[in-house]
Structures are given as structure tokens and as C-alpha cells.
């Protein structure tokens, strides 16, 4: 091919490509607060000016005045979205909890009262122990459940959603051990996120909801340092951080 043609072809191809790489958005979510670790999470999010969703547990708010003050702090920070993560956290006995649909709905509504989540519905929420989506444009059950469990609990998911909640699951978890200590290193986590995007294995295209737990960020686990390193590392890869309310868009597959 003559050089001039090759150059023209290059220009045509370049014009058809987007200006930059595809924008990939990460939605940071923190569950189970207020707990030890929550103050460090808030410190880093504010210092780095990163949006995030805090899915909080009603009975943890009532545990002490300090915990109640952390809830107030979340509500005072415009970058943060307060979400409902139930009142009781199912007392960590999930099968038993989801066997009583009315009690599940009542538990979620009780948490609304404690968290001061009144209006307007739908309230952003995450069910305890269940990776379930019930959004305007996206609905998905928990792939970790057996078919039997999923069928049995579907009624819970539908009733909670119908009671004024948007349910957010997650794509990926920064796992912690029984003591709350993060399992993956920051570098490993960023690598894993890169692989998920590259393989197209996120629930929504080019967006990823990352699940973390407040207790992972206690001083004893170098919480501030690790979360700061995560934010910097993800920014370094060109990801942007999104507000959870912008997750549910019509373009979702
Ligand atoms: Zn939880």
C-alpha cells in the first residue's frame, strides 16, 4: 500500500476510535458500619474526595453515642450516600432470616427509622449476606445461592424492593478474614479488578461495584494507609469513581 494511502487509512481509523480509552467506573461500597474502622474510611474518602456508599446497620448505630456520631458524619458529607443494610444484619443467620418475608421487610424498615432514611424512596440498600440487585434497569439474584435457596428467597427480594428499596449487590469483594484483616494486598486487588474488566465479567458494562467492610480499615490493619493506596492505585489505572445513584443506567446490559 502506498505510504500516502496508509497515512489516510490511519487517519480514518483514528477518527473512528474514541479519544481515550473506555471510561471505567468503580463504585466503592462499605458495609456493616458504623464500626471500628468507619472513622478511618471517612477520613480517607474526605481527604481524597472520593464518592462512596456506606451501607449501615441499624443496631450498630445504637451501640454507642460514638457510633451514632459516625452516622451523623456520613450524612454530613455530600460525597457519600447512606444506604440501608438492615437493622439486625440477620444476626448473621441468613437462611433463618430469609425464611420470614414479613420480618425481613420489617427489619429493613426499622433500619430506615434508625438511620433517618425517610424520603424519597427508593432507598439505596443492600441485603445482609445476599448479593442481589433490584434496580430500575437491572435485576439479578445471588449466584452464590443454590437454585432452591434462590427460589425460596426470591419472594423476600421482591417484597423488600416493592417496599421502597433499590437493592445493590456487588461485583467483587476485598475479602477479610475472621479478625477483619484484609486478605488481598492492594496490588493484588487492583490486578484482580483489571482482570474482571478485561474479561467483561462485571454485572454492568465498564462499571464495577467493590464491596468492602468498615472493620477492615481499623488502625491495627493500617486501614488509612491501605485505603489511600487503593484509591491512588485505581486512579493511576485511569478508573473514575462514581456515585452509587449513577450506577443504574438504561445502557446496562
Ligand atoms: Zn453485611
PDB file of C-alpha atoms and ligand atoms in Angstrom:
ATOM      1  CA  UNK A   1       0.000   0.000   0.000  1.00  0.00           C
ATOM      2  CA  UNK A   2       1.426   3.435  -0.892  1.00  0.00           C
ATOM      3  CA  UNK A   3       2.551   5.468   2.083  1.00  0.00           C
ATOM      4  CA  UNK A   4       0.048   8.235   1.426  1.00  0.00           C
ATOM      5  CA  UNK A   5      -2.841   5.749   1.393  1.00  0.00           C
ATOM      6  CA  UNK A   6      -1.561   4.106   4.527  1.00  0.00           C
ATOM      7  CA  UNK A   7      -1.456   7.500   6.237  1.00  0.00           C
ATOM      8  CA  UNK A   8      -5.003   8.294   5.081  1.00  0.00           C
ATOM      9  CA  UNK A   9      -6.235   4.936   6.344  1.00  0.00           C
ATOM     10  CA  UNK A  10      -4.588   5.568   9.691  1.00  0.00           C
ATOM     11  CA  UNK A  11      -6.384   8.907   9.977  1.00  0.00           C
ATOM     12  CA  UNK A  12      -9.752   7.330   9.160  1.00  0.00           C
ATOM     13  CA  UNK A  13      -9.237   4.574  11.724  1.00  0.00           C
ATOM     14  CA  UNK A  14      -8.036   7.068  14.339  1.00  0.00           C
ATOM     15  CA  UNK A  15     -11.095   9.265  13.736  1.00  0.00           C
ATOM     16  CA  UNK A  16     -13.383   6.301  14.393  1.00  0.00           C
ATOM     17  CA  UNK A  17     -11.754   5.488  17.734  1.00  0.00           C
ATOM     18  CA  UNK A  18     -12.840   7.205  20.936  1.00  0.00           C
ATOM     19  CA  UNK A  19     -10.494   9.959  22.090  1.00  0.00           C
ATOM     20  CA  UNK A  20      -9.275   7.973  25.057  1.00  0.00           C
ATOM     21  CA  UNK A  21      -9.663   4.513  26.462  1.00  0.00           C
ATOM     22  CA  UNK A  22     -13.149   3.474  27.519  1.00  0.00           C
ATOM     23  CA  UNK A  23     -14.120   5.101  30.793  1.00  0.00           C
ATOM     24  CA  UNK A  24     -14.430   2.535  33.534  1.00  0.00           C
ATOM     25  CA  UNK A  25     -16.157   3.471  36.755  1.00  0.00           C
ATOM     26  CA  UNK A  26     -15.661   1.990  40.186  1.00  0.00           C
ATOM     27  CA  UNK A  27     -18.284   2.302  42.877  1.00  0.00           C
ATOM     28  CA  UNK A  28     -16.797   1.937  46.337  1.00  0.00           C
ATOM     29  CA  UNK A  29     -19.162   0.440  48.906  1.00  0.00           C
ATOM     30  CA  UNK A  30     -18.544  -0.095  52.630  1.00  0.00           C
ATOM     31  CA  UNK A  31     -20.752  -2.428  54.646  1.00  0.00           C
ATOM     32  CA  UNK A  32     -21.692  -3.053  58.268  1.00  0.00           C
ATOM     33  CA  UNK A  33     -20.783   0.300  59.792  1.00  0.00           C
ATOM     34  CA  UNK A  34     -20.694   2.139  61.980  1.00  0.00           C
ATOM     35  CA  UNK A  35     -17.894   0.006  63.418  1.00  0.00           C
ATOM     36  CA  UNK A  36     -14.270   0.332  64.380  1.00  0.00           C
ATOM     37  CA  UNK A  37     -12.686   1.359  61.119  1.00  0.00           C
ATOM     38  CA  UNK A  38     -15.520   3.625  59.953  1.00  0.00           C
ATOM     39  CA  UNK A  39     -13.761   6.799  61.129  1.00  0.00           C
ATOM     40  CA  UNK A  40     -10.688   5.877  59.065  1.00  0.00           C
ATOM     41  CA  UNK A  41     -12.836   5.186  55.994  1.00  0.00           C
ATOM     42  CA  UNK A  42     -14.490   8.594  56.295  1.00  0.00           C
ATOM     43  CA  UNK A  43     -11.147  10.287  56.833  1.00  0.00           C
ATOM     44  CA  UNK A  44      -9.700   8.849  53.605  1.00  0.00           C
ATOM     45  CA  UNK A  45     -12.814   9.416  51.492  1.00  0.00           C
ATOM     46  CA  UNK A  46     -12.946  13.038  52.557  1.00  0.00           C
ATOM     47  CA  UNK A  47      -9.212  13.622  52.167  1.00  0.00           C
ATOM     48  CA  UNK A  48      -9.217  12.050  48.697  1.00  0.00           C
ATOM     49  CA  UNK A  49     -12.623  13.472  47.725  1.00  0.00           C
ATOM     50  CA  UNK A  50     -13.933  10.094  46.587  1.00  0.00           C
ATOM     51  CA  UNK A  51     -17.638   9.248  46.399  1.00  0.00           C
ATOM     52  CA  UNK A  52     -18.765   6.052  48.110  1.00  0.00           C
ATOM     53  CA  UNK A  53     -21.824   4.318  49.505  1.00  0.00           C
ATOM     54  CA  UNK A  54     -21.942   3.410  53.191  1.00  0.00           C
ATOM     55  CA  UNK A  55     -24.412   0.578  53.813  1.00  0.00           C
ATOM     56  CA  UNK A  56     -25.016   0.827  57.555  1.00  0.00           C
ATOM     57  CA  UNK A  57     -26.594  -1.472  60.117  1.00  0.00           C
ATOM     58  CA  UNK A  58     -29.273  -0.058  62.438  1.00  0.00           C
ATOM     59  CA  UNK A  59     -28.231  -1.863  65.592  1.00  0.00           C
ATOM     60  CA  UNK A  60     -24.618  -0.817  65.124  1.00  0.00           C
ATOM     61  CA  UNK A  61     -25.752   2.821  65.154  1.00  0.00           C
ATOM     62  CA  UNK A  62     -27.463   2.280  68.502  1.00  0.00           C
ATOM     63  CA  UNK A  63     -24.448   0.530  70.055  1.00  0.00           C
ATOM     64  CA  UNK A  64     -22.891   3.743  71.436  1.00  0.00           C
ATOM     65  CA  UNK A  65     -23.030   7.540  71.087  1.00  0.00           C
ATOM     66  CA  UNK A  66     -19.724   7.396  69.164  1.00  0.00           C
ATOM     67  CA  UNK A  67     -21.286   5.108  66.568  1.00  0.00           C
ATOM     68  CA  UNK A  68     -24.292   7.417  66.324  1.00  0.00           C
ATOM     69  CA  UNK A  69     -21.909  10.312  65.689  1.00  0.00           C
ATOM     70  CA  UNK A  70     -20.338   8.386  62.784  1.00  0.00           C
ATOM     71  CA  UNK A  71     -23.758   8.083  61.161  1.00  0.00           C
ATOM     72  CA  UNK A  72     -24.215  11.841  61.503  1.00  0.00           C
ATOM     73  CA  UNK A  73     -20.815  12.391  59.915  1.00  0.00           C
ATOM     74  CA  UNK A  74     -21.741  10.224  56.910  1.00  0.00           C
ATOM     75  CA  UNK A  75     -24.909  12.254  56.443  1.00  0.00           C
ATOM     76  CA  UNK A  76     -22.933  15.484  56.554  1.00  0.00           C
ATOM     77  CA  UNK A  77     -20.564  14.538  53.720  1.00  0.00           C
ATOM     78  CA  UNK A  78     -22.098  15.227  50.272  1.00  0.00           C
ATOM     79  CA  UNK A  79     -19.796  12.744  48.517  1.00  0.00           C
ATOM     80  CA  UNK A  80     -21.265   9.886  50.492  1.00  0.00           C
ATOM     81  CA  UNK A  81     -24.503   8.003  50.011  1.00  0.00           C
ATOM     82  CA  UNK A  82     -26.020   6.482  53.114  1.00  0.00           C
ATOM     83  CA  UNK A  83     -27.571   3.084  52.438  1.00  0.00           C
ATOM     84  CA  UNK A  84     -29.668   0.676  54.488  1.00  0.00           C
ATOM     85  CA  UNK A  85     -28.033  -2.638  55.374  1.00  0.00           C
ATOM     86  CA  UNK A  86     -30.854  -3.844  57.665  1.00  0.00           C
ATOM     87  CA  UNK A  87     -31.385  -3.344  61.376  1.00  0.00           C
ATOM     88  CA  UNK A  88     -30.203  -6.717  62.684  1.00  0.00           C
ATOM     89  CA  UNK A  89     -27.855  -7.904  59.907  1.00  0.00           C
ATOM     90  CA  UNK A  90     -29.955 -11.070  60.093  1.00  0.00           C
ATOM     91  CA  UNK A  91     -27.989 -11.802  63.289  1.00  0.00           C
ATOM     92  CA  UNK A  92     -25.703 -13.454  60.727  1.00  0.00           C
ATOM     93  CA  UNK A  93     -28.164 -16.360  60.401  1.00  0.00           C
ATOM     94  CA  UNK A  94     -29.220 -15.753  56.852  1.00  0.00           C
ATOM     95  CA  UNK A  95     -31.319 -18.793  55.970  1.00  0.00           C
ATOM     96  CA  UNK A  96     -33.393 -18.360  59.074  1.00  0.00           C
ATOM     97  CA  UNK A  97     -33.786 -14.614  58.455  1.00  0.00           C
ATOM     98  CA  UNK A  98     -34.947 -15.013  54.850  1.00  0.00           C
ATOM     99  CA  UNK A  99     -37.468 -17.691  55.831  1.00  0.00           C
ATOM    100  CA  UNK A 100     -39.776 -14.952  57.174  1.00  0.00           C
ATOM    101  CA  UNK A 101     -40.508 -12.387  54.477  1.00  0.00           C
ATOM    102  CA  UNK A 102     -42.591 -10.056  56.672  1.00  0.00           C
ATOM    103  CA  UNK A 103     -39.838  -9.972  59.280  1.00  0.00           C
ATOM    104  CA  UNK A 104     -37.236  -9.181  56.606  1.00  0.00           C
ATOM    105  CA  UNK A 105     -39.270  -6.208  55.360  1.00  0.00           C
ATOM    106  CA  UNK A 106     -39.919  -5.058  58.951  1.00  0.00           C
ATOM    107  CA  UNK A 107     -36.191  -5.280  59.745  1.00  0.00           C
ATOM    108  CA  UNK A 108     -35.316  -3.145  56.709  1.00  0.00           C
ATOM    109  CA  UNK A 109     -37.991  -0.559  57.574  1.00  0.00           C
ATOM    110  CA  UNK A 110     -36.772  -0.430  61.188  1.00  0.00           C
ATOM    111  CA  UNK A 111     -33.278   0.369  59.912  1.00  0.00           C
ATOM    112  CA  UNK A 112     -34.745   3.217  57.818  1.00  0.00           C
ATOM    113  CA  UNK A 113     -36.061   4.744  61.040  1.00  0.00           C
ATOM    114  CA  UNK A 114     -32.782   4.363  62.934  1.00  0.00           C
ATOM    115  CA  UNK A 115     -30.720   5.642  60.006  1.00  0.00           C
ATOM    116  CA  UNK A 116     -33.134   8.503  59.350  1.00  0.00           C
ATOM    117  CA  UNK A 117     -33.705   7.390  55.773  1.00  0.00           C
ATOM    118  CA  UNK A 118     -37.157   8.760  55.151  1.00  0.00           C
ATOM    119  CA  UNK A 119     -37.729  10.204  51.740  1.00  0.00           C
ATOM    120  CA  UNK A 120     -37.879   9.974  48.879  1.00  0.00           C
ATOM    121  CA  UNK A 121     -37.949   6.253  48.195  1.00  0.00           C
ATOM    122  CA  UNK A 122     -36.487   4.116  46.751  1.00  0.00           C
ATOM    123  CA  UNK A 123     -33.858   3.970  49.474  1.00  0.00           C
ATOM    124  CA  UNK A 124     -30.472   2.576  48.449  1.00  0.00           C
ATOM    125  CA  UNK A 125     -29.983  -0.698  50.297  1.00  0.00           C
ATOM    126  CA  UNK A 126     -28.004  -3.889  50.429  1.00  0.00           C
ATOM    127  CA  UNK A 127     -29.454  -7.028  51.957  1.00  0.00           C
ATOM    128  CA  UNK A 128     -27.337  -8.716  54.631  1.00  0.00           C
ATOM    129  CA  UNK A 129     -25.415 -11.671  53.225  1.00  0.00           C
ATOM    130  CA  UNK A 130     -27.035 -11.560  49.799  1.00  0.00           C
ATOM    131  CA  UNK A 131     -25.555 -10.294  46.520  1.00  0.00           C
ATOM    132  CA  UNK A 132     -28.847  -9.260  44.981  1.00  0.00           C
ATOM    133  CA  UNK A 133     -29.690  -6.472  42.545  1.00  0.00           C
ATOM    134  CA  UNK A 134     -33.177  -4.982  42.298  1.00  0.00           C
ATOM    135  CA  UNK A 135     -32.778  -1.718  40.418  1.00  0.00           C
ATOM    136  CA  UNK A 136     -34.800   0.084  37.796  1.00  0.00           C
ATOM    137  CA  UNK A 137     -32.827  -1.346  34.897  1.00  0.00           C
ATOM    138  CA  UNK A 138     -31.156  -4.318  36.476  1.00  0.00           C
ATOM    139  CA  UNK A 139     -32.326  -7.315  38.422  1.00  0.00           C
ATOM    140  CA  UNK A 140     -30.120 -10.204  39.432  1.00  0.00           C
ATOM    141  CA  UNK A 141     -30.247 -12.897  42.072  1.00  0.00           C
ATOM    142  CA  UNK A 142     -27.321 -14.118  44.148  1.00  0.00           C
ATOM    143  CA  UNK A 143     -25.276 -16.564  42.061  1.00  0.00           C
ATOM    144  CA  UNK A 144     -23.810 -17.916  45.295  1.00  0.00           C
ATOM    145  CA  UNK A 145     -27.164 -19.391  46.301  1.00  0.00           C
ATOM    146  CA  UNK A 146     -28.352 -22.829  45.246  1.00  0.00           C
ATOM    147  CA  UNK A 147     -31.283 -22.817  42.852  1.00  0.00           C
ATOM    148  CA  UNK A 148     -33.508 -23.990  45.685  1.00  0.00           C
ATOM    149  CA  UNK A 149     -32.376 -21.209  48.038  1.00  0.00           C
ATOM    150  CA  UNK A 150     -32.706 -18.599  45.312  1.00  0.00           C
ATOM    151  CA  UNK A 151     -36.254 -19.710  44.542  1.00  0.00           C
ATOM    152  CA  UNK A 152     -37.158 -19.759  48.213  1.00  0.00           C
ATOM    153  CA  UNK A 153     -35.756 -16.292  48.907  1.00  0.00           C
ATOM    154  CA  UNK A 154     -36.936 -14.580  45.744  1.00  0.00           C
ATOM    155  CA  UNK A 155     -40.123 -13.552  47.489  1.00  0.00           C
ATOM    156  CA  UNK A 156     -38.036 -11.687  50.101  1.00  0.00           C
ATOM    157  CA  UNK A 157     -36.087  -9.814  47.454  1.00  0.00           C
ATOM    158  CA  UNK A 158     -39.258  -8.834  45.595  1.00  0.00           C
ATOM    159  CA  UNK A 159     -41.106  -7.701  48.716  1.00  0.00           C
ATOM    160  CA  UNK A 160     -38.177  -5.654  50.012  1.00  0.00           C
ATOM    161  CA  UNK A 161     -37.764  -3.987  46.613  1.00  0.00           C
ATOM    162  CA  UNK A 162     -41.507  -3.307  46.470  1.00  0.00           C
ATOM    163  CA  UNK A 163     -41.340  -1.739  49.937  1.00  0.00           C
ATOM    164  CA  UNK A 164     -39.338   1.213  48.617  1.00  0.00           C
ATOM    165  CA  UNK A 165     -35.756  -0.015  48.227  1.00  0.00           C
ATOM    166  CA  UNK A 166     -33.205  -0.186  45.459  1.00  0.00           C
ATOM    167  CA  UNK A 167     -31.034  -3.213  46.173  1.00  0.00           C
ATOM    168  CA  UNK A 168     -27.369  -3.127  45.231  1.00  0.00           C
ATOM    169  CA  UNK A 169     -25.243  -6.257  45.090  1.00  0.00           C
ATOM    170  CA  UNK A 170     -21.573  -6.201  44.164  1.00  0.00           C
ATOM    171  CA  UNK A 171     -19.111  -7.381  41.518  1.00  0.00           C
ATOM    172  CA  UNK A 172     -16.101  -8.018  43.622  1.00  0.00           C
ATOM    173  CA  UNK A 173     -15.035  -8.093  47.249  1.00  0.00           C
ATOM    174  CA  UNK A 174     -11.903  -7.010  49.057  1.00  0.00           C
ATOM    175  CA  UNK A 175     -12.100 -10.018  51.312  1.00  0.00           C
ATOM    176  CA  UNK A 176     -11.263 -10.028  55.018  1.00  0.00           C
ATOM    177  CA  UNK A 177     -10.512 -12.830  57.448  1.00  0.00           C
ATOM    178  CA  UNK A 178     -12.395 -13.538  60.689  1.00  0.00           C
ATOM    179  CA  UNK A 179     -10.491 -10.834  62.529  1.00  0.00           C
ATOM    180  CA  UNK A 180     -11.429  -8.259  59.870  1.00  0.00           C
ATOM    181  CA  UNK A 181      -7.946  -8.148  58.348  1.00  0.00           C
ATOM    182  CA  UNK A 182      -7.899  -7.577  54.551  1.00  0.00           C
ATOM    183  CA  UNK A 183      -6.801 -10.695  52.669  1.00  0.00           C
ATOM    184  CA  UNK A 184      -5.610  -9.439  49.250  1.00  0.00           C
ATOM    185  CA  UNK A 185      -2.818  -6.880  49.055  1.00  0.00           C
ATOM    186  CA  UNK A 186      -3.744  -3.571  47.415  1.00  0.00           C
ATOM    187  CA  UNK A 187      -1.671  -4.503  44.345  1.00  0.00           C
ATOM    188  CA  UNK A 188      -3.356  -7.876  44.036  1.00  0.00           C
ATOM    189  CA  UNK A 189      -6.802  -6.317  44.375  1.00  0.00           C
ATOM    190  CA  UNK A 190      -6.089  -3.778  41.631  1.00  0.00           C
ATOM    191  CA  UNK A 191      -4.822  -6.595  39.395  1.00  0.00           C
ATOM    192  CA  UNK A 192      -7.957  -8.633  40.024  1.00  0.00           C
ATOM    193  CA  UNK A 193     -10.159  -5.645  39.193  1.00  0.00           C
ATOM    194  CA  UNK A 194      -8.223  -5.168  35.951  1.00  0.00           C
ATOM    195  CA  UNK A 195      -8.799  -8.809  35.004  1.00  0.00           C
ATOM    196  CA  UNK A 196     -12.538  -8.564  35.680  1.00  0.00           C
ATOM    197  CA  UNK A 197     -12.886  -5.532  33.423  1.00  0.00           C
ATOM    198  CA  UNK A 198     -10.704  -7.065  30.720  1.00  0.00           C
ATOM    199  CA  UNK A 199     -12.772 -10.251  30.740  1.00  0.00           C
ATOM    200  CA  UNK A 200     -16.058  -8.313  30.746  1.00  0.00           C
ATOM    201  CA  UNK A 201     -17.069 -10.080  33.926  1.00  0.00           C
ATOM    202  CA  UNK A 202     -18.848  -7.235  35.680  1.00  0.00           C
ATOM    203  CA  UNK A 203     -22.621  -7.093  36.140  1.00  0.00           C
ATOM    204  CA  UNK A 204     -22.842  -3.776  34.286  1.00  0.00           C
ATOM    205  CA  UNK A 205     -20.601  -2.914  31.362  1.00  0.00           C
ATOM    206  CA  UNK A 206     -17.484  -0.899  32.254  1.00  0.00           C
ATOM    207  CA  UNK A 207     -18.564  -0.448  35.849  1.00  0.00           C
ATOM    208  CA  UNK A 208     -17.721  -2.358  38.953  1.00  0.00           C
ATOM    209  CA  UNK A 209     -19.126  -2.300  42.469  1.00  0.00           C
ATOM    210  CA  UNK A 210     -16.425  -3.063  45.003  1.00  0.00           C
ATOM    211  CA  UNK A 211     -17.546  -4.462  48.347  1.00  0.00           C
ATOM    212  CA  UNK A 212     -15.518  -3.730  51.455  1.00  0.00           C
ATOM    213  CA  UNK A 213     -16.284  -3.756  55.169  1.00  0.00           C
ATOM    214  CA  UNK A 214     -15.602  -0.873  57.555  1.00  0.00           C
ATOM    215  CA  UNK A 215     -13.885  -3.134  60.093  1.00  0.00           C
ATOM    216  CA  UNK A 216     -11.060  -3.823  57.609  1.00  0.00           C
ATOM    217  CA  UNK A 217      -9.808  -0.274  57.964  1.00  0.00           C
ATOM    218  CA  UNK A 218      -9.005  -0.201  61.672  1.00  0.00           C
ATOM    219  CA  UNK A 219      -5.635   1.219  62.691  1.00  0.00           C
ATOM    220  CA  UNK A 220      -4.402  -2.247  63.586  1.00  0.00           C
ATOM    221  CA  UNK A 221      -4.671  -3.223  59.873  1.00  0.00           C
ATOM    222  CA  UNK A 222      -3.137   0.060  58.630  1.00  0.00           C
ATOM    223  CA  UNK A 223      -6.587   0.939  57.376  1.00  0.00           C
ATOM    224  CA  UNK A 224      -5.953   4.534  56.383  1.00  0.00           C
ATOM    225  CA  UNK A 225      -2.769   3.687  54.510  1.00  0.00           C
ATOM    226  CA  UNK A 226      -4.290   0.757  52.618  1.00  0.00           C
ATOM    227  CA  UNK A 227      -7.430   2.602  51.580  1.00  0.00           C
ATOM    228  CA  UNK A 228      -5.401   5.622  50.489  1.00  0.00           C
ATOM    229  CA  UNK A 229      -3.141   3.309  48.458  1.00  0.00           C
ATOM    230  CA  UNK A 230      -6.172   1.663  46.867  1.00  0.00           C
ATOM    231  CA  UNK A 231      -7.662   4.994  45.789  1.00  0.00           C
ATOM    232  CA  UNK A 232      -4.313   6.169  44.384  1.00  0.00           C
ATOM    233  CA  UNK A 233      -3.714   2.842  42.629  1.00  0.00           C
ATOM    234  CA  UNK A 234      -7.131   2.791  40.969  1.00  0.00           C
ATOM    235  CA  UNK A 235      -6.743   6.422  39.892  1.00  0.00           C
ATOM    236  CA  UNK A 236      -3.350   5.531  38.482  1.00  0.00           C
ATOM    237  CA  UNK A 237      -5.008   2.917  36.270  1.00  0.00           C
ATOM    238  CA  UNK A 238      -7.357   5.568  34.909  1.00  0.00           C
ATOM    239  CA  UNK A 239     -10.543   4.445  36.653  1.00  0.00           C
ATOM    240  CA  UNK A 240     -13.023   7.033  37.835  1.00  0.00           C
ATOM    241  CA  UNK A 241     -15.113   6.790  41.000  1.00  0.00           C
ATOM    242  CA  UNK A 242     -18.881   7.018  40.749  1.00  0.00           C
ATOM    243  CA  UNK A 243     -21.842   7.865  42.953  1.00  0.00           C
ATOM    244  CA  UNK A 244     -23.939   4.761  43.510  1.00  0.00           C
ATOM    245  CA  UNK A 245     -27.094   6.560  42.322  1.00  0.00           C
ATOM    246  CA  UNK A 246     -25.482   6.807  38.858  1.00  0.00           C
ATOM    247  CA  UNK A 247     -24.828   3.057  38.668  1.00  0.00           C
ATOM    248  CA  UNK A 248     -28.285   2.134  37.398  1.00  0.00           C
ATOM    249  CA  UNK A 249     -28.484   3.422  33.862  1.00  0.00           C
ATOM    250  CA  UNK A 250     -30.526   2.392  30.863  1.00  0.00           C
ATOM    251  CA  UNK A 251     -27.416   1.313  28.989  1.00  0.00           C
ATOM    252  CA  UNK A 252     -26.834  -1.508  31.478  1.00  0.00           C
ATOM    253  CA  UNK A 253     -26.894  -4.886  29.754  1.00  0.00           C
TER     254      UNK A 253
HETATM  255 ZN1  LIG B   1     -23.003  -7.027  55.894  1.00  0.00          ZN
END
